[in-house]
Rosetta silent file (secondary structure, phi, psi, omega in degrees, C-alpha in Angstrom):
SEQUENCE: MTKISLIGCGRWGTFLGWYAANYGKAEEVYMYDIPTSPNFIELKTTRKNAYLSLSDNMSLHDNLPKILENDFIIISIGCQYFRGLCKELSAYNLDGKTFLLAMKGLEEPSGDRMLEIMRAEIKQNIHIATLGGPGHVQDYMKGVPSAAVVDSDEEETKRTVIDMMQSSLIRLYYGDDLIGNQIGAAMKNVIGLAAGILDGLEWYGLKGALMARAPIEVGRLIKHFGGN
SCORE:     score description
SCORE:     0.000 S_00000001
   1 L     0.000  133.338  178.561    8.030  -20.949  -59.831 S_00000001
   2 L   -86.809  111.744  179.522   10.520  -20.605  -62.700 S_00000001
   3 E  -112.098  135.880  174.194   13.444  -22.924  -62.059 S_00000001
   4 E  -128.333  167.539  179.926   16.474  -23.219  -64.300 S_00000001
   5 E  -124.664  156.361  177.668   19.678  -25.246  -64.132 S_00000001
   6 E  -132.015  130.755  174.240   23.337  -24.511  -64.774 S_00000001
   7 E  -111.395  115.732 -179.329   26.022  -27.034  -65.686 S_00000001
   8 L   114.230  106.473 -174.523   29.537  -25.725  -65.035 S_00000001
   9 L  -105.804   33.573  171.928   30.587  -23.734  -61.951 S_00000001
  10 L   -74.083 -171.363 -177.410   33.594  -21.904  -63.342 S_00000001
  11 H   -57.884  -50.745 -175.726   33.882  -18.126  -63.274 S_00000001
  12 H   -72.346  -43.976  179.493   31.593  -17.491  -66.260 S_00000001
  13 H   -61.216  -45.980  179.745   29.097  -20.253  -65.500 S_00000001
  14 H   -61.109  -40.402  177.367   28.694  -19.209  -61.877 S_00000001
  15 H   -61.924  -44.303 -178.414   28.128  -15.634  -62.964 S_00000001
  16 H   -62.484  -37.231  174.676   25.443  -16.662  -65.460 S_00000001
  17 H   -63.767  -44.859  177.452   23.659  -18.605  -62.736 S_00000001
  18 H   -61.886  -42.764 -179.461   23.881  -15.603  -60.417 S_00000001
  19 H   -62.649  -46.321  179.351   22.747  -13.300  -63.198 S_00000001
  20 H   -61.752  -34.251 -178.206   19.719  -15.460  -64.039 S_00000001
  21 H   -79.554  -21.964 -173.664   18.784  -15.571  -60.351 S_00000001
  22 H  -116.216  -26.072  179.339   19.215  -11.837  -59.753 S_00000001
  23 L  -117.159  -32.020 -180.000   18.628  -10.097  -63.085 S_00000001
  24 L   -83.392 -163.368 -176.170   16.805  -12.695  -65.181 S_00000001
  25 L   -99.447    7.203  179.317   13.461  -14.339  -64.567 S_00000001
  26 L   -74.687  123.666  176.719   14.732  -17.428  -62.747 S_00000001
  27 L   -85.496  -20.871  177.109   13.237  -17.654  -59.276 S_00000001
  28 E  -150.179  138.562 -178.658   15.501  -20.573  -58.411 S_00000001
  29 E  -123.953  124.977  173.061   18.751  -21.823  -59.975 S_00000001
  30 E   -95.466  129.959 -178.258   20.182  -25.340  -59.592 S_00000001
  31 E  -115.983  136.075 -175.738   23.967  -25.426  -60.158 S_00000001
  32 E  -131.449  142.276  167.730   25.918  -28.571  -61.072 S_00000001
  33 L  -156.796  167.966  177.132   29.540  -29.592  -61.474 S_00000001
  34 L   -65.893  142.628 -172.907   31.544  -32.726  -60.828 S_00000001
  35 L   -59.036  -25.534 -177.111   32.085  -33.100  -57.052 S_00000001
  36 L   -89.273   -1.002  179.717   35.885  -32.963  -57.377 S_00000001
  37 L   -65.084  127.591  178.270   35.915  -29.654  -59.274 S_00000001
  38 H   -57.361  -36.661  178.748   37.872  -27.044  -57.251 S_00000001
  39 H   -63.778  -42.877 -179.460   35.333  -24.398  -58.280 S_00000001
  40 H   -66.948  -41.944  179.503   32.448  -26.525  -57.046 S_00000001
  41 H   -61.588  -42.926  179.099   34.226  -27.347  -53.774 S_00000001
  42 H   -61.424  -45.481 -179.640   34.890  -23.645  -53.145 S_00000001
  43 H   -66.663  -39.208 -179.961   31.252  -22.732  -53.760 S_00000001
  44 H   -64.818  -37.220 -176.345   30.012  -25.646  -51.665 S_00000001
  45 H   -79.743  -41.926 -171.004   32.288  -24.669  -48.769 S_00000001
  46 H  -116.563  -13.624 -174.117   31.983  -20.876  -48.803 S_00000001
  47 L    57.846   31.993  173.894   29.058  -20.095  -51.174 S_00000001
  48 E  -158.246  164.004  169.549   31.257  -17.574  -52.941 S_00000001
  49 L  -130.046 -162.805 -175.146   34.193  -17.254  -55.312 S_00000001
  50 L   -68.404  -13.790 -172.377   36.585  -14.408  -56.092 S_00000001
  51 L  -114.504  -28.782 -173.174   33.872  -12.436  -57.876 S_00000001
  52 L  -156.368  165.478  172.482   30.513  -13.016  -56.216 S_00000001
  53 E  -111.603  140.154  179.334   28.484  -14.635  -53.447 S_00000001
  54 L   -67.107  140.566  176.537   25.667  -17.016  -54.237 S_00000001
  55 L   -84.224  167.921 -174.188   22.206  -15.661  -53.517 S_00000001
  56 L   -63.946  -23.223 -178.325   19.676  -17.560  -51.422 S_00000001
  57 L   -92.671   19.689  176.103   17.790  -18.792  -54.494 S_00000001
  58 E  -117.091  128.055 -179.243   20.843  -20.646  -55.831 S_00000001
  59 E  -125.099  146.340 -177.373   21.474  -24.258  -54.790 S_00000001
  60 E  -102.376  136.611 -178.496   24.427  -26.565  -55.503 S_00000001
  61 E  -139.971  141.774  172.055   23.996  -30.176  -56.641 S_00000001
  62 L  -110.950   20.336 -178.660   26.370  -32.942  -57.702 S_00000001
  63 L  -113.650  107.457 -174.542   23.483  -35.091  -58.898 S_00000001
  64 H   -61.964  -42.450  177.523   22.906  -34.757  -62.643 S_00000001
  65 H   -55.955  -34.676  177.325   19.334  -36.181  -62.683 S_00000001
  66 H   -62.903  -43.084  179.920   18.339  -33.450  -60.216 S_00000001
  67 H   -63.049  -36.739 -175.301   19.710  -30.791  -62.546 S_00000001
  68 L   -81.360    4.725  173.632   17.829  -32.253  -65.499 S_00000001
  69 L   -68.659  -29.058 -175.867   14.476  -31.861  -63.757 S_00000001
  70 L   -86.661  154.243 -173.312   14.315  -28.282  -65.049 S_00000001
  71 L   -92.885  -11.771  178.885   13.381  -27.387  -68.628 S_00000001
  72 E  -120.173  118.959 -172.293   15.846  -24.493  -69.118 S_00000001
  73 E  -131.616  123.536  174.826   19.515  -25.433  -68.766 S_00000001
  74 E   -94.693  135.938  176.844   22.605  -23.251  -69.227 S_00000001
  75 E  -119.668  127.932  178.543   25.870  -25.040  -70.033 S_00000001
  76 L  -143.367   85.562  178.640   29.244  -23.382  -69.463 S_00000001
  77 L  -131.307  173.469  176.428   32.139  -25.832  -69.457 S_00000001
  78 L   -61.590  135.299 -175.265   35.434  -26.188  -71.317 S_00000001
  79 H   -57.712  -34.578 -176.279   34.776  -26.824  -75.002 S_00000001
  80 H   -73.923   -9.097  177.638   37.043  -29.863  -75.137 S_00000001
  81 H  -102.975   -2.049 -169.872   34.909  -31.584  -72.483 S_00000001
  82 H   -70.001  -39.613 -179.450   31.577  -30.834  -74.110 S_00000001
  83 H   -61.690  -41.358  178.015   31.228  -33.957  -76.269 S_00000001
  84 H   -61.549  -41.100  176.656   31.753  -36.157  -73.235 S_00000001
  85 H   -62.588  -42.876 -179.927   29.045  -34.263  -71.353 S_00000001
  86 H   -61.615  -39.809  176.992   26.661  -34.635  -74.291 S_00000001
  87 H   -61.104  -39.651  178.399   27.229  -38.382  -74.360 S_00000001
  88 H   -67.451  -43.250  179.971   26.378  -38.458  -70.657 S_00000001
  89 H   -64.371  -31.239 -175.125   23.281  -36.301  -71.117 S_00000001
  90 L   -63.450  -16.857  179.697   22.030  -38.465  -73.973 S_00000001
  91 L   -77.201   -9.701 -176.791   21.227  -41.260  -71.513 S_00000001
  92 L  -107.497  160.892  175.308   18.434  -39.143  -69.972 S_00000001
  93 L   -79.309  110.193 -177.224   15.052  -38.051  -71.267 S_00000001
  94 L  -113.171   10.758 -172.710   15.614  -34.483  -72.455 S_00000001
  95 L   -53.584  125.000  175.800   12.580  -34.160  -74.694 S_00000001
  96 L    84.148   -4.149 -177.084   11.419  -30.550  -75.025 S_00000001
  97 L   -78.849  151.951  179.081   14.177  -29.020  -72.877 S_00000001
  98 E  -108.294  128.997  179.769   15.953  -25.791  -73.847 S_00000001
  99 E  -116.363  132.453  174.057   19.736  -25.556  -73.617 S_00000001
 100 E  -108.976  115.228 -179.110   21.740  -22.322  -73.732 S_00000001
 101 E   -91.171  114.180 -173.042   25.372  -22.961  -74.701 S_00000001
 102 L  -112.763   39.065  178.985   27.507  -20.253  -73.123 S_00000001
 103 L  -119.859  149.221  177.528   30.959  -21.382  -74.234 S_00000001
 104 L  -113.118  130.278  176.000   33.212  -19.952  -76.922 S_00000001
 105 L   145.656  173.715  177.563   35.441  -22.201  -78.974 S_00000001
 106 L  -123.188  149.817  179.289   35.800  -25.109  -81.372 S_00000001
 107 L   -74.663  140.734  172.242   36.528  -28.736  -80.581 S_00000001
 108 L  -103.580  140.764   -1.896   40.004  -30.043  -81.287 S_00000001
 109 L   -93.239    6.056 -171.724   40.933  -31.666  -83.595 S_00000001
 110 L   -68.912  -30.325 -173.232   37.530  -31.891  -85.326 S_00000001
 111 L    78.013    9.353 -177.460   36.888  -28.141  -85.560 S_00000001
 112 L   -71.748  144.363  173.515   33.244  -28.811  -84.676 S_00000001
 113 L   -79.527  159.031 -175.685   31.100  -26.073  -83.190 S_00000001
 114 H   -62.333  -40.592 -179.882   29.373  -26.720  -79.852 S_00000001
 115 H   -65.781  -38.095  176.349   25.882  -26.810  -81.354 S_00000001
 116 H   -58.077  -44.205 -178.339   27.046  -29.312  -83.973 S_00000001
 117 H   -62.052  -45.554 -177.325   28.383  -31.552  -81.232 S_00000001
 118 H   -65.008  -41.338  178.056   25.156  -31.442  -79.229 S_00000001
 119 H   -64.754  -35.924 -178.300   23.015  -32.222  -82.262 S_00000001
 120 H   -72.385  -35.692 -172.868   25.279  -35.139  -83.197 S_00000001
 121 H   -93.038  -23.231 -177.507   25.383  -36.713  -79.736 S_00000001
 122 L  -117.872  102.364 -176.693   21.811  -36.120  -78.510 S_00000001
 123 L   -92.526   59.064  179.758   19.192  -37.501  -80.890 S_00000001
 124 L  -131.782  169.141  179.869   16.220  -36.081  -79.025 S_00000001
 125 L   -81.988   83.349  179.136   13.763  -33.235  -79.486 S_00000001
 126 L  -118.457  160.202  179.671   15.718  -30.512  -77.700 S_00000001
 127 E  -113.067  129.656 -173.291   15.989  -26.773  -78.302 S_00000001
 128 E  -126.390  133.532  172.846   19.479  -25.224  -78.435 S_00000001
 129 E  -128.798  157.753  176.925   20.619  -21.608  -78.383 S_00000001
 130 E  -117.824  150.682  178.287   24.078  -20.056  -78.236 S_00000001
 131 E  -121.429  127.811  178.388   25.267  -17.009  -76.310 S_00000001
 132 E  -141.262  137.192  178.937   28.128  -14.853  -77.538 S_00000001
 133 L   174.502  171.713 -173.606   29.433  -11.477  -76.438 S_00000001
 134 L   -90.778   43.978 -174.709   32.265   -9.520  -74.846 S_00000001
 135 L   -81.448  141.942  175.233   31.218  -10.007  -71.229 S_00000001
 136 L  -128.990  126.988 -174.391   33.634   -9.917  -68.290 S_00000001
 137 H   -55.678  -45.816 -175.870   32.483  -10.996  -64.845 S_00000001
 138 H   -61.925  -32.896  177.268   34.488   -8.362  -62.995 S_00000001
 139 H   -72.337  -45.697  179.566   32.875   -5.606  -65.071 S_00000001
 140 H   -58.890  -39.723 -177.960   29.352   -6.940  -64.659 S_00000001
 141 L   -70.897  -13.321  172.636   29.790   -7.160  -60.901 S_00000001
 142 L   -92.007   -0.416 -179.364   30.652   -3.441  -60.922 S_00000001
 143 L    85.103   13.582  179.509   27.401   -2.770  -62.756 S_00000001
 144 L   -79.453  118.244 -176.038   29.055   -2.043  -66.103 S_00000001
 145 L   -76.971  160.859  178.091   26.490   -2.940  -68.800 S_00000001
 146 E  -153.423 -172.608 -178.981   27.236   -4.800  -72.009 S_00000001
 147 E  -135.500  157.579  178.402   25.546   -6.581  -74.897 S_00000001
 148 E  -150.782  167.450 -178.722   25.452  -10.122  -76.257 S_00000001
 149 E  -117.250  132.047  172.403   23.891  -12.113  -79.086 S_00000001
 150 E  -107.852  128.303  179.703   21.545  -15.087  -78.698 S_00000001
 151 E  -133.629  156.835 -179.556   21.233  -17.302  -81.752 S_00000001
 152 E  -165.800  163.766  172.284   19.466  -20.527  -82.631 S_00000001
 153 L   -87.373    7.296  178.001   18.044  -22.362  -85.627 S_00000001
 154 L  -129.122  121.813 -179.196   14.620  -21.854  -84.003 S_00000001
 155 H   -62.315  -39.159 -178.661   13.104  -18.377  -83.647 S_00000001
 156 H   -64.640  -34.251  178.126   10.949  -19.426  -80.699 S_00000001
 157 H   -66.806  -40.798  175.079   14.035  -20.667  -78.848 S_00000001
 158 H   -57.742  -46.405 -178.907   15.720  -17.271  -79.279 S_00000001
 159 H   -62.360  -41.185 -179.992   12.615  -15.595  -77.861 S_00000001
 160 H   -60.142  -47.292 -177.602   12.504  -18.014  -74.924 S_00000001
 161 H   -66.992  -46.567 -177.908   16.135  -17.380  -73.985 S_00000001
 162 H   -65.290  -39.198  177.019   15.999  -13.610  -74.412 S_00000001
 163 H   -62.110  -37.217 -179.303   12.780  -13.369  -72.427 S_00000001
 164 H   -73.542  -34.811 -166.500   14.404  -15.351  -69.606 S_00000001
 165 H  -113.629   -6.004 -176.865   17.768  -13.521  -69.573 S_00000001
 166 L   -67.271  141.530  176.895   17.153   -9.959  -70.810 S_00000001
 167 L  -161.581  176.754  176.244   17.958   -7.137  -68.369 S_00000001
 168 L   -72.759  -16.930  179.991   19.343   -3.621  -68.047 S_00000001
 169 L   -82.854  -42.048  178.585   22.776   -5.123  -67.310 S_00000001
 170 E  -125.614  113.418  175.516   23.036   -7.265  -70.450 S_00000001
 171 E   -83.959  121.535 -177.489   21.218   -6.216  -73.599 S_00000001
 172 E  -103.065  133.311 -179.822   20.522   -9.326  -75.669 S_00000001
 173 E  -112.749  149.047  177.335   20.161   -9.184  -79.435 S_00000001
 174 E   -76.758  121.676  176.572   18.568  -11.673  -81.822 S_00000001
 175 L   -81.174  156.269  178.688   21.228  -13.375  -83.942 S_00000001
 176 L  -137.963   24.809  177.576   20.690  -14.219  -87.596 S_00000001
 177 L  -153.405   82.078 -172.802   23.858  -16.174  -88.417 S_00000001
 178 H   -58.183  -42.602  178.848   24.126  -19.211  -86.178 S_00000001
 179 H   -68.820  -48.696 -176.887   27.396  -20.401  -87.704 S_00000001
 180 H   -61.743  -37.981 -179.625   28.936  -16.940  -87.899 S_00000001
 181 H   -68.653  -34.776  177.848   28.091  -16.059  -84.330 S_00000001
 182 H   -71.757  -43.794  178.590   29.720  -19.234  -83.003 S_00000001
 183 H   -66.358  -44.802 -179.196   32.865  -18.816  -85.099 S_00000001
 184 H   -61.479  -38.872  179.117   33.040  -15.087  -84.375 S_00000001
 185 H   -62.911  -37.291  179.090   32.710  -15.632  -80.633 S_00000001
 186 H   -73.035  -43.743 -173.163   35.664  -18.013  -80.705 S_00000001
 187 H   -73.866  -25.077  179.900   37.839  -15.930  -83.011 S_00000001
 188 H   -62.135  -29.968  178.391   37.395  -12.632  -81.160 S_00000001
 189 H   -69.353  -32.317  176.637   39.484  -14.111  -78.347 S_00000001
 190 H   -67.200  -41.391  176.700   42.292  -14.810  -80.838 S_00000001
 191 H   -61.938  -40.814  178.531   42.148  -11.161  -81.945 S_00000001
 192 H   -61.384  -40.987  177.502   42.303  -10.134  -78.284 S_00000001
 193 H   -63.770  -42.530  179.228   45.416  -12.237  -77.735 S_00000001
 194 H   -62.047  -40.814  178.247   47.057  -10.711  -80.810 S_00000001
 195 H   -62.330  -41.101  178.305   46.245   -7.212  -79.520 S_00000001
 196 H   -64.378  -38.045  177.431   47.819   -8.083  -76.176 S_00000001
 197 H   -62.852  -42.770  178.824   50.969   -9.369  -77.892 S_00000001
 198 H   -63.230  -38.919  175.974   51.282   -6.097  -79.805 S_00000001
 199 H   -61.874  -44.603 -178.692   50.929   -4.171  -76.537 S_00000001
 200 H   -63.200  -35.404  178.496   53.596   -6.322  -74.929 S_00000001
 201 H   -82.411   -7.819 -174.868   55.977   -5.708  -77.828 S_00000001
 202 L    61.494   32.800  175.293   55.050   -1.995  -77.817 S_00000001
 203 L   -96.518   59.347 -171.164   54.168   -2.297  -81.508 S_00000001
 204 L   -63.553  -31.429 -177.831   51.172   -0.043  -81.018 S_00000001
 205 L   -63.119  -22.483 -179.546   51.075    1.158  -84.606 S_00000001
 206 H   -82.288   -8.079  179.954   50.115   -2.324  -85.786 S_00000001
 207 H   -62.617  -37.217  178.024   46.903   -2.342  -83.718 S_00000001
 208 H   -62.732  -43.644  178.151   45.158   -0.416  -86.483 S_00000001
 209 H   -63.823  -40.462  178.225   46.247   -2.971  -89.065 S_00000001
 210 H   -59.676  -47.512 -176.564   45.127   -5.794  -86.797 S_00000001
 211 H   -71.814  -23.591  176.451   41.661   -4.313  -86.328 S_00000001
 212 H   -78.491  -40.090 -174.511   41.351   -3.622  -90.058 S_00000001
 213 H   -87.523  -35.881 -172.640   42.447   -7.065  -91.209 S_00000001
 214 H   -57.897  -46.212  179.466   41.191   -9.356  -88.458 S_00000001
 215 H   -60.876  -32.504  177.810   37.440   -8.987  -89.191 S_00000001
 216 H   -66.414  -43.928  179.566   38.117   -9.786  -92.863 S_00000001
 217 H   -65.359  -40.318  177.472   40.007  -12.953  -91.941 S_00000001
 218 H   -64.366  -40.970  177.930   37.272  -13.986  -89.503 S_00000001
 219 H   -59.793  -39.549  177.354   34.674  -13.348  -92.191 S_00000001
 220 H   -64.145  -40.357  179.068   36.532  -15.653  -94.558 S_00000001
 221 H   -66.021  -42.015  177.365   36.615  -18.361  -91.923 S_00000001
 222 H   -59.998  -44.340  178.581   32.882  -17.953  -91.267 S_00000001
 223 H   -60.351  -40.044  179.374   32.211  -18.251  -95.000 S_00000001
 224 H   -59.373  -39.365 -179.515   34.330  -21.424  -95.105 S_00000001
 225 H   -81.204   -7.075  177.075   32.115  -22.989  -92.421 S_00000001
 226 L   103.480    8.389  177.609   28.943  -21.931  -94.262 S_00000001
 227 L   -85.255  179.566 -177.634   27.955  -18.799  -92.337 S_00000001
 228 L  -116.005    0.000    0.000   27.050  -15.436  -93.811 S_00000001
């Protein structure tokens, strides 16, 4: 039986667990969050949130060692809490495990990317991939398909993740710019906020300028961090 684990029971994390259990190849999904998390309490009490109901092959745990029994682990938590989680994870034997980081953002104030943080805090033989794309839970739950990029510094890790998570609902593509995909995933949300501000101001004519200039500025930032 293919068992995977999920750390982080927010809206996006819970969806990814549900998706892996219903569209991916996971036959069973273990889900973890801190016991006091409102999201975790809601799922524990009702087995659903505002977007979905947990399927029978999804189980909730507040015991981290139980979650770490599985070799494929998705992480979806707030970026500013990620270093602390990595420090906690480093106390366990993680040798050979594959982690899929499904968060967008940079750490403040360091500016570090999530993969950088994990490599710095966990000095073990682990495999790490990142997931980036324009997915929205409410759209996916209506059956609206989308696409995303999986990237890693290991080709075999990309293949492992895509084989596990590929489906007709989410088309997964092989990334070839690990730095650029992480920076781009974070910065696209900034572009989205700017677009929303222009809508609110009714400055619609500037949307074209935003979409023309924003990718250039993001590209410069990616180059600064060493991406291509």
